[in-house]
GROMACS .gro file of C-alpha atoms in nm:
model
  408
    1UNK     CA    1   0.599   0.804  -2.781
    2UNK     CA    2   0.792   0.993  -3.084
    3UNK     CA    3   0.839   1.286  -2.854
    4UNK     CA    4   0.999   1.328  -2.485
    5UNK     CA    5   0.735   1.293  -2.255
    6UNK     CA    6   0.781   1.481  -1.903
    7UNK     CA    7   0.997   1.289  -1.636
    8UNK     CA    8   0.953   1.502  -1.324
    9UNK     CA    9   0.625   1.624  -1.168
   10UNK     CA   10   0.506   1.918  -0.972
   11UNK     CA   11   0.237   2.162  -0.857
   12UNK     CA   12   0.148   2.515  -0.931
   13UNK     CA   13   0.028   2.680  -0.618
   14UNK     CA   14  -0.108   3.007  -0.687
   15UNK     CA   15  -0.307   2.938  -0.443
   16UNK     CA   16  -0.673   3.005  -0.563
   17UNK     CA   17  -0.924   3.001  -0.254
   18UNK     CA   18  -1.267   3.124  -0.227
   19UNK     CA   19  -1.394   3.458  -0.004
   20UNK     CA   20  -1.574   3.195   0.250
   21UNK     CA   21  -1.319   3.034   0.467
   22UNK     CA   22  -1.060   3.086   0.680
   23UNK     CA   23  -0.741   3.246   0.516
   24UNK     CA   24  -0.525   3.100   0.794
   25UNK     CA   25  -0.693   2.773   0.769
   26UNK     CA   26  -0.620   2.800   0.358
   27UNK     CA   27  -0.243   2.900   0.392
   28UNK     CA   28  -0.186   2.650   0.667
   29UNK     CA   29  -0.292   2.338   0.411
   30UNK     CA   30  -0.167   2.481   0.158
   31UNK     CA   31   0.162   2.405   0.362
   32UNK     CA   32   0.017   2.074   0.468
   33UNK     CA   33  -0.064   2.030   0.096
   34UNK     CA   34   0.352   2.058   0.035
   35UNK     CA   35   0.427   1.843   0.292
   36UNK     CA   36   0.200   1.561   0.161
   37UNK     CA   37   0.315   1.631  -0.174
   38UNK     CA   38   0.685   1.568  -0.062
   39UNK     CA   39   0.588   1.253   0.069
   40UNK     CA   40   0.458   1.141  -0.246
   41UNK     CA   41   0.784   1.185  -0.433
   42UNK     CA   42   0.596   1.485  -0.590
   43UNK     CA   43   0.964   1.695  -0.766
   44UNK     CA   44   0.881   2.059  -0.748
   45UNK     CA   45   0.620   2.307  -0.587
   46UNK     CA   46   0.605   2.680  -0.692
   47UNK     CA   47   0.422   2.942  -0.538
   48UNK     CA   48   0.257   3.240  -0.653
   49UNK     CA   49   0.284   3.636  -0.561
   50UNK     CA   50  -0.013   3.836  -0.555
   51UNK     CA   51  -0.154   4.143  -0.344
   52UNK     CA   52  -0.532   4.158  -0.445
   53UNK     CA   53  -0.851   4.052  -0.619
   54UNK     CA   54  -0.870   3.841  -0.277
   55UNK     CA   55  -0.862   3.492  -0.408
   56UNK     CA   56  -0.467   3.444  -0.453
   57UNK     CA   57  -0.404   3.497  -0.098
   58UNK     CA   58   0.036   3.447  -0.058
   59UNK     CA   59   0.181   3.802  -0.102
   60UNK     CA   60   0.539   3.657  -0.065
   61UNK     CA   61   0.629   3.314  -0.198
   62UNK     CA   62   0.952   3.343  -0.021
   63UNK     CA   63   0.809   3.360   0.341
   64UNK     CA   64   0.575   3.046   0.225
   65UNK     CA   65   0.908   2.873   0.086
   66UNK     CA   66   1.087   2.929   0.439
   67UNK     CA   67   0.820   2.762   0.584
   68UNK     CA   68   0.754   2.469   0.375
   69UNK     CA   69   1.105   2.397   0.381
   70UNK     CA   70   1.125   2.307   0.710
   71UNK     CA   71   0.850   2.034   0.691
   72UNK     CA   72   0.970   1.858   0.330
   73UNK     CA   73   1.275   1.674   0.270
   74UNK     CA   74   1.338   1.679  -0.088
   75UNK     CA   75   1.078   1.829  -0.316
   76UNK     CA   76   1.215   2.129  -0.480
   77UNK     CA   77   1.042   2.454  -0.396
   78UNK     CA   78   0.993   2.746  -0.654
   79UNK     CA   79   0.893   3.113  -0.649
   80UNK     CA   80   0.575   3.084  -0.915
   81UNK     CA   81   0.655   3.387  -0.995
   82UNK     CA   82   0.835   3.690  -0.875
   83UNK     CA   83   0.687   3.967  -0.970
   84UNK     CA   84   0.989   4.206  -1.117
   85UNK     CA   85   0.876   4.512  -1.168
   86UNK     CA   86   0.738   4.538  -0.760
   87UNK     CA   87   1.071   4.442  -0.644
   88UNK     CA   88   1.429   4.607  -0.589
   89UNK     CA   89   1.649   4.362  -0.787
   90UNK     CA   90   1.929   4.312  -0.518
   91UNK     CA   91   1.672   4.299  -0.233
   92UNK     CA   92   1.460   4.025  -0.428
   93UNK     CA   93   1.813   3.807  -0.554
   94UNK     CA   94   1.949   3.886  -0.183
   95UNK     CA   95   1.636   3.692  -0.067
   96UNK     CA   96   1.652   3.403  -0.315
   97UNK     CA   97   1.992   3.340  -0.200
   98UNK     CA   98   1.909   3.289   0.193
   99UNK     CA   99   1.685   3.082   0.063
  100UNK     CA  100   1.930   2.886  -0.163
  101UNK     CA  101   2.088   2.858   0.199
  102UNK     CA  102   1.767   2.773   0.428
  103UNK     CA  103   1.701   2.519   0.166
  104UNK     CA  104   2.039   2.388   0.134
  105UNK     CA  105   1.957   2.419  -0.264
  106UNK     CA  106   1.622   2.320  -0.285
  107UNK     CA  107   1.508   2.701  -0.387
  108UNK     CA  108   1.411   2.761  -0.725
  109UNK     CA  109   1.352   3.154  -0.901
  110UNK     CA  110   1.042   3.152  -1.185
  111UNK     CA  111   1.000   3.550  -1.322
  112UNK     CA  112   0.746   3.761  -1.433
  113UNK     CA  113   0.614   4.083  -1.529
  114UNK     CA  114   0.354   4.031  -1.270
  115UNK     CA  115  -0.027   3.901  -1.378
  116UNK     CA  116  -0.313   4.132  -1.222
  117UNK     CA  117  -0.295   4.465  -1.351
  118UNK     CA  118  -0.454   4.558  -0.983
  119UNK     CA  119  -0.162   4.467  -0.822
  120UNK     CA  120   0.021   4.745  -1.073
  121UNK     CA  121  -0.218   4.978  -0.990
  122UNK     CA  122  -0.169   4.985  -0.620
  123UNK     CA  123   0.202   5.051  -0.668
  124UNK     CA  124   0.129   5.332  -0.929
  125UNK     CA  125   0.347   5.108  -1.221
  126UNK     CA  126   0.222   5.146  -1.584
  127UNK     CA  127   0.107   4.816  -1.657
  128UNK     CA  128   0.181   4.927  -2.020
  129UNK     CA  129   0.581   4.897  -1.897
  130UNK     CA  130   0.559   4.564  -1.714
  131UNK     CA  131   0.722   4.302  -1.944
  132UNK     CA  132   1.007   4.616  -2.017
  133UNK     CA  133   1.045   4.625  -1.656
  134UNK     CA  134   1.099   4.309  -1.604
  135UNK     CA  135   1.364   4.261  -1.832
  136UNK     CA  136   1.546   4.523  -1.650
  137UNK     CA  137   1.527   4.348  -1.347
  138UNK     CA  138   1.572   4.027  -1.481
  139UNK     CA  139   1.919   4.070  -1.639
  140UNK     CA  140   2.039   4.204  -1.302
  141UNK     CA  141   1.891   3.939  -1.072
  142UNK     CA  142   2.034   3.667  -1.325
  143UNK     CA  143   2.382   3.854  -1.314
  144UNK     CA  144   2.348   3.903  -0.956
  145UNK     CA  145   2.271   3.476  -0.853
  146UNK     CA  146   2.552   3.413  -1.081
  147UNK     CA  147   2.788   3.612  -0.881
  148UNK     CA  148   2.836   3.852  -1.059
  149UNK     CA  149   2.897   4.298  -0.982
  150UNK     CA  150   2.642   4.515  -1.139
  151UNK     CA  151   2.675   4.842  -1.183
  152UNK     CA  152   2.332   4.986  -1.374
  153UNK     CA  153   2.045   5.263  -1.378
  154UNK     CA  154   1.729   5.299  -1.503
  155UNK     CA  155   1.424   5.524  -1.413
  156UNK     CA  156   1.339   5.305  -1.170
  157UNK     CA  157   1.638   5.123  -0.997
  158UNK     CA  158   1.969   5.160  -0.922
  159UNK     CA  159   2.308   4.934  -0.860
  160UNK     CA  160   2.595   5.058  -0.776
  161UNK     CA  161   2.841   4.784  -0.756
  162UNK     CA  162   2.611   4.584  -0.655
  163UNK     CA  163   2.697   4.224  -0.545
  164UNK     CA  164   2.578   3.943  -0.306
  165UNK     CA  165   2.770   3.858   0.017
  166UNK     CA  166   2.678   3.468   0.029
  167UNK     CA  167   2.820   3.223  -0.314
  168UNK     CA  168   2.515   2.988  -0.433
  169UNK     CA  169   2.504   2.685  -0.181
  170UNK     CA  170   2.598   2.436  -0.456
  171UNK     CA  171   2.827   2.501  -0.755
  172UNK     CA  172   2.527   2.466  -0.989
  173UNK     CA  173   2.338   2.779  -0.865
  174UNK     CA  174   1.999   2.870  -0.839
  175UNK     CA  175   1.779   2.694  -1.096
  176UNK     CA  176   1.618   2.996  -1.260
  177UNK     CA  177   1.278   3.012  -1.535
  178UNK     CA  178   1.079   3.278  -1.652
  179UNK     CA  179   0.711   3.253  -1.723
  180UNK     CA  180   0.545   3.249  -2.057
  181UNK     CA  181   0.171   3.308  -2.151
  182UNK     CA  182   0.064   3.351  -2.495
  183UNK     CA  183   0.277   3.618  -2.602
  184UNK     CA  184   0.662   3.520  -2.682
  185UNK     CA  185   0.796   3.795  -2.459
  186UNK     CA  186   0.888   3.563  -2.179
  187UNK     CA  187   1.036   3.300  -2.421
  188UNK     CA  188   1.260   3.572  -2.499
  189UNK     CA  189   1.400   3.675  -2.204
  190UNK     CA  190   1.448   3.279  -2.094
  191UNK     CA  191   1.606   3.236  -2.382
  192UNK     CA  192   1.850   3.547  -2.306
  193UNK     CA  193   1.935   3.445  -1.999
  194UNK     CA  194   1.980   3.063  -2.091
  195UNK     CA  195   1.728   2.971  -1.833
  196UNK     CA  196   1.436   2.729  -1.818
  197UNK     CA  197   1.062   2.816  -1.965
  198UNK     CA  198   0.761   2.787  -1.778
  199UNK     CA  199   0.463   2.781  -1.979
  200UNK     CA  200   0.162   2.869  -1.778
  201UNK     CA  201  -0.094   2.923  -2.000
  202UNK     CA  202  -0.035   2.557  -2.201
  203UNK     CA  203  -0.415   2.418  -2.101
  204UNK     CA  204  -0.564   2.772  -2.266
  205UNK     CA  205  -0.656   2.719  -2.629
  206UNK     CA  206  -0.475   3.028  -2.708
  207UNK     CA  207  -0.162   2.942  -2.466
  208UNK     CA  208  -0.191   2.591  -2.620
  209UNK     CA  209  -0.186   2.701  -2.996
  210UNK     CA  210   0.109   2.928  -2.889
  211UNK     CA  211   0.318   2.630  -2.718
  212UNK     CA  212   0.524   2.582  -3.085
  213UNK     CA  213   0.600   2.973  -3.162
  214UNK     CA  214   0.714   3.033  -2.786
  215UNK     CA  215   0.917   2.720  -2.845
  216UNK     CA  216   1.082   2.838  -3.181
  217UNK     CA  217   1.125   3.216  -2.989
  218UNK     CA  218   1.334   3.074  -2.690
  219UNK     CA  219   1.537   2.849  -2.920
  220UNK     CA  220   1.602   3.177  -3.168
  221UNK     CA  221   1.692   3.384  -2.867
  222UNK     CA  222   1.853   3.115  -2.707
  223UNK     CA  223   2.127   3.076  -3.024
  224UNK     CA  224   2.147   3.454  -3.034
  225UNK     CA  225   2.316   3.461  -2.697
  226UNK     CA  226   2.511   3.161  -2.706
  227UNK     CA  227   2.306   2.984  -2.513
  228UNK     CA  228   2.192   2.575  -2.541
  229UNK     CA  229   1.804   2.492  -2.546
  230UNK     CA  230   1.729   2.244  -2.350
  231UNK     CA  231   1.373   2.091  -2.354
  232UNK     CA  232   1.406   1.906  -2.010
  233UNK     CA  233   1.397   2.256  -1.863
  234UNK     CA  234   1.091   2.317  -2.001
  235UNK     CA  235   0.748   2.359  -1.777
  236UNK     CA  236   0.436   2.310  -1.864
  237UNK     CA  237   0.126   2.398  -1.633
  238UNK     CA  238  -0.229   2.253  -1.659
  239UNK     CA  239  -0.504   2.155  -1.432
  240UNK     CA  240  -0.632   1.832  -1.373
  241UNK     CA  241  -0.870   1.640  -1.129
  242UNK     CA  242  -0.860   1.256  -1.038
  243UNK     CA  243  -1.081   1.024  -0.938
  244UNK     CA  244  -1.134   0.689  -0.919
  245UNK     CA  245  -1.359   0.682  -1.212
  246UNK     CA  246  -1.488   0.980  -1.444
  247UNK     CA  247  -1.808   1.047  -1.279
  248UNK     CA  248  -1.648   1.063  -0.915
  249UNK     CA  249  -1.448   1.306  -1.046
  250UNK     CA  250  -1.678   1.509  -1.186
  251UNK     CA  251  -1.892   1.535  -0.886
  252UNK     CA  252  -1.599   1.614  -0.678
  253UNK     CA  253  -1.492   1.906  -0.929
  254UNK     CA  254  -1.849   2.019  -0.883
  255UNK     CA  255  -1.773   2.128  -0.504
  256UNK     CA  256  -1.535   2.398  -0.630
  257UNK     CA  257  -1.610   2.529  -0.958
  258UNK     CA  258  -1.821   2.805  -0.853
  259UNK     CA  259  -1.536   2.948  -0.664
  260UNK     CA  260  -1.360   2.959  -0.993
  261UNK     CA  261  -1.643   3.102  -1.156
  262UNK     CA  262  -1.685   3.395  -0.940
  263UNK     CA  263  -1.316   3.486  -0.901
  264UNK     CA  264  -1.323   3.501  -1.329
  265UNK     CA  265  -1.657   3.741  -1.297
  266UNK     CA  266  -1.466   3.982  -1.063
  267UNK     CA  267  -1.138   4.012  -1.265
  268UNK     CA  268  -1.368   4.096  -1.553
  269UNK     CA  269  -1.677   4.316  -1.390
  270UNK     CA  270  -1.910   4.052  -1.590
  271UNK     CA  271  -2.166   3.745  -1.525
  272UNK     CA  272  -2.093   3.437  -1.686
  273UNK     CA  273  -2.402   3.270  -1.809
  274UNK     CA  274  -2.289   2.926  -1.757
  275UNK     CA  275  -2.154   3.010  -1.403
  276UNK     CA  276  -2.450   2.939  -1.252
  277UNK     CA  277  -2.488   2.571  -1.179
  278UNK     CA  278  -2.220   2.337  -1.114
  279UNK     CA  279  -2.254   2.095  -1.349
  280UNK     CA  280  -2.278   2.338  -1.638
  281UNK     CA  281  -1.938   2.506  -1.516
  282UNK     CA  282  -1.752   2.166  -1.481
  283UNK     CA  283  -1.898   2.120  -1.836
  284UNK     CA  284  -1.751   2.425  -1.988
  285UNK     CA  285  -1.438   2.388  -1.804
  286UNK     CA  286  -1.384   2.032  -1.941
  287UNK     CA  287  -1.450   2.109  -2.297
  288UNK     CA  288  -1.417   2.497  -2.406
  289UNK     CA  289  -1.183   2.637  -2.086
  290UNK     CA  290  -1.196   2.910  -1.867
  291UNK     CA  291  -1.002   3.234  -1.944
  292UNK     CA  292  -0.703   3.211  -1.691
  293UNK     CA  293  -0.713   2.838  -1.615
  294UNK     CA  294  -0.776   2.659  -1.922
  295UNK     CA  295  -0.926   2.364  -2.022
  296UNK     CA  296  -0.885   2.113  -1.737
  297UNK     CA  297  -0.888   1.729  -1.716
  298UNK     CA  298  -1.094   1.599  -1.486
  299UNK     CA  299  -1.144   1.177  -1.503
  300UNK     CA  300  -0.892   0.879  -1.434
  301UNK     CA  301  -0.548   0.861  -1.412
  302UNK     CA  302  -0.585   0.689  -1.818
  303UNK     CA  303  -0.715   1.042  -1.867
  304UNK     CA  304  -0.474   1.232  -1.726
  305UNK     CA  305  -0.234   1.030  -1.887
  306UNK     CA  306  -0.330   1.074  -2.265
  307UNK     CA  307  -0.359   1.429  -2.175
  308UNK     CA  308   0.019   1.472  -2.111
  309UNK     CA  309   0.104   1.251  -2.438
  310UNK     CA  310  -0.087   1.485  -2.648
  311UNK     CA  311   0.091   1.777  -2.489
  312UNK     CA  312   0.406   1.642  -2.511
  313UNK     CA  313   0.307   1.548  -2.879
  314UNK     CA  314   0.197   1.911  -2.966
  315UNK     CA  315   0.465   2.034  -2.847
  316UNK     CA  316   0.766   1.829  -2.921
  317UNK     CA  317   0.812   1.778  -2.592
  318UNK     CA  318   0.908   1.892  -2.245
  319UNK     CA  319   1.042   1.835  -1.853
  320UNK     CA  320   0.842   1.877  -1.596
  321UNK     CA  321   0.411   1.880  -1.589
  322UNK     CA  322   0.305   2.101  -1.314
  323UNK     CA  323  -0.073   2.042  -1.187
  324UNK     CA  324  -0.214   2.394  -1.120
  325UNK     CA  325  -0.348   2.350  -0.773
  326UNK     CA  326  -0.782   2.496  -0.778
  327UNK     CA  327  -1.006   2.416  -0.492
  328UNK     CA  328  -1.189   2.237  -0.730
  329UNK     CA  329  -1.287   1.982  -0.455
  330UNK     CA  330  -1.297   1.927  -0.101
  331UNK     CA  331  -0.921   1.906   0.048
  332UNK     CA  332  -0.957   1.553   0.126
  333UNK     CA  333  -1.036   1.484  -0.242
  334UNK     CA  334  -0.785   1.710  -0.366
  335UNK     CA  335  -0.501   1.468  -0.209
  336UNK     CA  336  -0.650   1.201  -0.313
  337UNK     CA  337  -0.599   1.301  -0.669
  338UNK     CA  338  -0.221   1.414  -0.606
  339UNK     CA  339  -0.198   1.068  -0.483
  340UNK     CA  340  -0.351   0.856  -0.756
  341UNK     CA  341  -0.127   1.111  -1.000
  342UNK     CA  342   0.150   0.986  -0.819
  343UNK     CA  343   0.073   0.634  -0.788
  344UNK     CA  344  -0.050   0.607  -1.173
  345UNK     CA  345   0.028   0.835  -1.406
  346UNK     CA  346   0.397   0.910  -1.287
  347UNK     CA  347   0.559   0.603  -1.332
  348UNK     CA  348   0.336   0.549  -1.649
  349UNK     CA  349   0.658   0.887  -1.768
  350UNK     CA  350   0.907   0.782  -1.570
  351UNK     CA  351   0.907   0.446  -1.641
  352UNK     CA  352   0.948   0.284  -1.242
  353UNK     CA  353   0.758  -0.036  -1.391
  354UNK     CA  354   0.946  -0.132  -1.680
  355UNK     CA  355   1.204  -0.370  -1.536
  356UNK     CA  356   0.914  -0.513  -1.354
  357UNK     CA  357   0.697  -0.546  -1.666
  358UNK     CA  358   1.020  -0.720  -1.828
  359UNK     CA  359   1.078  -0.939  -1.531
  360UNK     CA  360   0.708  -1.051  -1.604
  361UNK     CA  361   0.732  -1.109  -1.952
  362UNK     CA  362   1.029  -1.327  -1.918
  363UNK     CA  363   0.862  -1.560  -1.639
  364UNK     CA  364   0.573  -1.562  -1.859
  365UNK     CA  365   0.829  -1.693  -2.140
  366UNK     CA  366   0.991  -1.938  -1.991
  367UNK     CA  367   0.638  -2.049  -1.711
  368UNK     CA  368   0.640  -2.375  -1.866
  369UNK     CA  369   0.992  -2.479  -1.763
  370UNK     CA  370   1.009  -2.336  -1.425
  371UNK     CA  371   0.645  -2.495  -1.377
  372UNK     CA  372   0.733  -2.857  -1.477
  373UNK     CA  373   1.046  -2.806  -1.223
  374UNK     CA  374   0.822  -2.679  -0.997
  375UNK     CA  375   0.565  -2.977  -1.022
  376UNK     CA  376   0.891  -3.250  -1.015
  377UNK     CA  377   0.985  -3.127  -0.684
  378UNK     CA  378   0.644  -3.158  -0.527
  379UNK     CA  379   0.617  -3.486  -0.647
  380UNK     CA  380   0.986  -3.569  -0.514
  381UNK     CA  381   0.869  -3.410  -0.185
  382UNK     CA  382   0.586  -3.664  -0.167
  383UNK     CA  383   0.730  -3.993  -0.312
  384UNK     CA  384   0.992  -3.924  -0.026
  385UNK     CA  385   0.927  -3.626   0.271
  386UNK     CA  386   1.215  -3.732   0.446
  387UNK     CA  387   1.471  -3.697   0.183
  388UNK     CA  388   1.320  -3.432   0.012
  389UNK     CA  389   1.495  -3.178   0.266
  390UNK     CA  390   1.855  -3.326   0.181
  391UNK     CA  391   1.809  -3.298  -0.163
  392UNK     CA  392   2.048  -3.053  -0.224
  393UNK     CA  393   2.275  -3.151   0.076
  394UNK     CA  394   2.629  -3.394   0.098
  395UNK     CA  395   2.997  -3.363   0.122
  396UNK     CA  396   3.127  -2.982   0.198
  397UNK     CA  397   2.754  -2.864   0.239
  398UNK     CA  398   2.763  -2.831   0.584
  399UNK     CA  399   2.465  -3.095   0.673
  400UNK     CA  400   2.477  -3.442   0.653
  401UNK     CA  401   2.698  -3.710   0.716
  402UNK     CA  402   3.079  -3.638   0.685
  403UNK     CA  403   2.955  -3.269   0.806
  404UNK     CA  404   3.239  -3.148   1.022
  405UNK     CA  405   2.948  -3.079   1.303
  406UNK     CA  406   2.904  -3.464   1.236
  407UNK     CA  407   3.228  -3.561   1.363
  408UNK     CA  408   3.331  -3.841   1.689
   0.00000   0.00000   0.00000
């Protein structure tokens, strides 16, 4: 590949669920789904924050984190996102650092401006003064986890010396990222701060087209501050679905896509006309997109594969791939597909076979030699069974006459 394809993996976890099951029965495998992912070797989940439109159902990402922490081991587990301009920035860093603690430094901080202008609405904030909000907050949460006293005011927060009582639980810190759609506004501010990128929009056409400009933004910003870009920092989010083989897939994408459908038709008061069957959904999705999701991959692990080169290809590069987790199929197929992800397509990146491969190819080089030895030793072994087991044996070998166990 001419550019760096991702080494870690992850999972977006918004979570999207449809209005006819159980909440409690979606939150609880959603925390099952962690688990499982952890066991897999899966890198990184992050989880959303949302308070309505009914289908993102975790309101704090930080009460989901405490709890999946204490069923996972190592998988590192990220708030996907804060939403800034809802929170009080010492109460929200104050938080991420228990959690730096809880986790013993598994915690990871993604940032927003906050996605559903409903949510805004609720809280009476100007959606119109989101992404300036946010910036706000964000320089004092970012001074704030790096231990630093703030002192600031605005028109709606204050700090007065502000500082946390706990240090970071390793030297490093808290990983931090800020989200990025389309627009280069969260490039910016990642690029500000010197923290990672997390594209979530990269499977839209428009988020897609944007991935090079948001690129060239954070690196600008990034040299205007004195900060190093760095590309392994970099996240990209898309949605995929695996299967065994293409059509399996397909019909198992075909359980959820309404759900998907209808959540898009509330946000936007309309009726999509190919949101009526299945099949014509899972065909839209796979070719044109949905608004919000993007254009998913839904096939074999091969597919999901030359998906990720052409990302990483468009656009020069990144870190980590995160899979944004839909309940595109039933829950036992939905593992299934984090598992041949896992299995397949992750060491296809990260390059677990390639010693193995190698090892191959040299046997394979050399079969002819070690299979004429081979044959010579049968044929020893049969001309003479006896002394076919003292073939290797004598003097200071431990067997055998003159064997010190051999002695009067």
């Amino acid at each position: 590949m001419d550019h760096q394809g991702p080494t870690r993996f992850g999972t977006f976890i918004a979570p999207y669920h449809g209005l006819d099951g159980s909440p409690a029965l979606h939150l609880r495998r959603d925390l099952d789904l962690v688990r499982h992912l952890d066991g897999l070797g899966f890198d990184e989940a992050w989880i959303g924050e949302h308070h309505s439109a009914g289908y993102e159902t975790v309101a704090s990402p930080e009460v989901f984190i405490a709890a999946a922490a204490e069923h996972t081991r190592r998988i590192r587990l990220g708030t996907g996102v804060n939403s800034l301009p809802y929170h009080h920035p010492l109460i929200l860093a104050d938080r991420i650092r228990q959690l730096d603690h809880q986790t013993r430094g598994r915690v990871m901080f993604g940032a927003g401006p906050g996605q559903l202008a409903s949510d805004a609405f609720m809280m009476g904030i100007d959606p119109m003064r989101q992404r300036a909000m946010m910036a706000e907050a964000l320089d004092a949460v970012v001074r704030l986890l790096r231990g630093e006293t703030v002192t600031r005011r605005t028109d709606w927060f204050e700090l007065a010396e502000a500082r946390l009582q706990l240090r970071s639980f390793a030297p490093g810190g808290v990983e931090m990222a800020v989200a990025s759609t389309v627009s280069p506004s969260g490039s910016v501010q990642a690029g500000r701060h010197g923290i990672g990128l997390l594209s979530l929009a990269a499977a839209d056409p428009a988020g897609f087209a944007a991935l090079n400009g948001n690129w060239a933004a954070y690196e600008k910003s990034c040299a205007e501050h004195g900060h190093t870009p760095d590309r392994a920092a970099w996240r990209l989010v898309v949605p995929m679905h695996l299967a065994e083989s293409a059509a399996d897939a397909r019909a198992q994408a075909a359980y959820g896509v309404l759900h998907m459908v209808r959540y898009l038709e509330g946000l936007s008061g309309t009726t999509l006309p190919w949101g009526h069957r299945a099949a014509d959904a899972v065909d839209r999705w796979t070719h044109e997109g949905f608004p919000i999701f993007g254009v998913a991959t839904v096939g074999t692990p091969a597919d999901a594969i030359a998906r990720i080169e052409a990302l990483a290809g468009a656009s020069g590069g990144f870190g980590t791939l995160l899979l944004l987790d839909l309940p595109m199929s039933t829950p036992e197929a939905k593992r299934r597909s984090y598992e041949l992800f896992a299995e397949y397509v992750v060491p296809h990146f990260t390059g677990a076979n390639r010693d193995r491969r190698a090892s191959m190819e040299w046997a394979r080089a050399h079969s002819e030699r070690f299979m004429r030895v081979t044959h010579q030793a049968i044929e020893a072994a049969v001309r003479d069974p006896a002394g076919a087991g003292r073939a290797h044996t004598g003097p200071g070998a431990g067997t055998g006459p003159g064997a010190a166990g051999d002695a009067p």
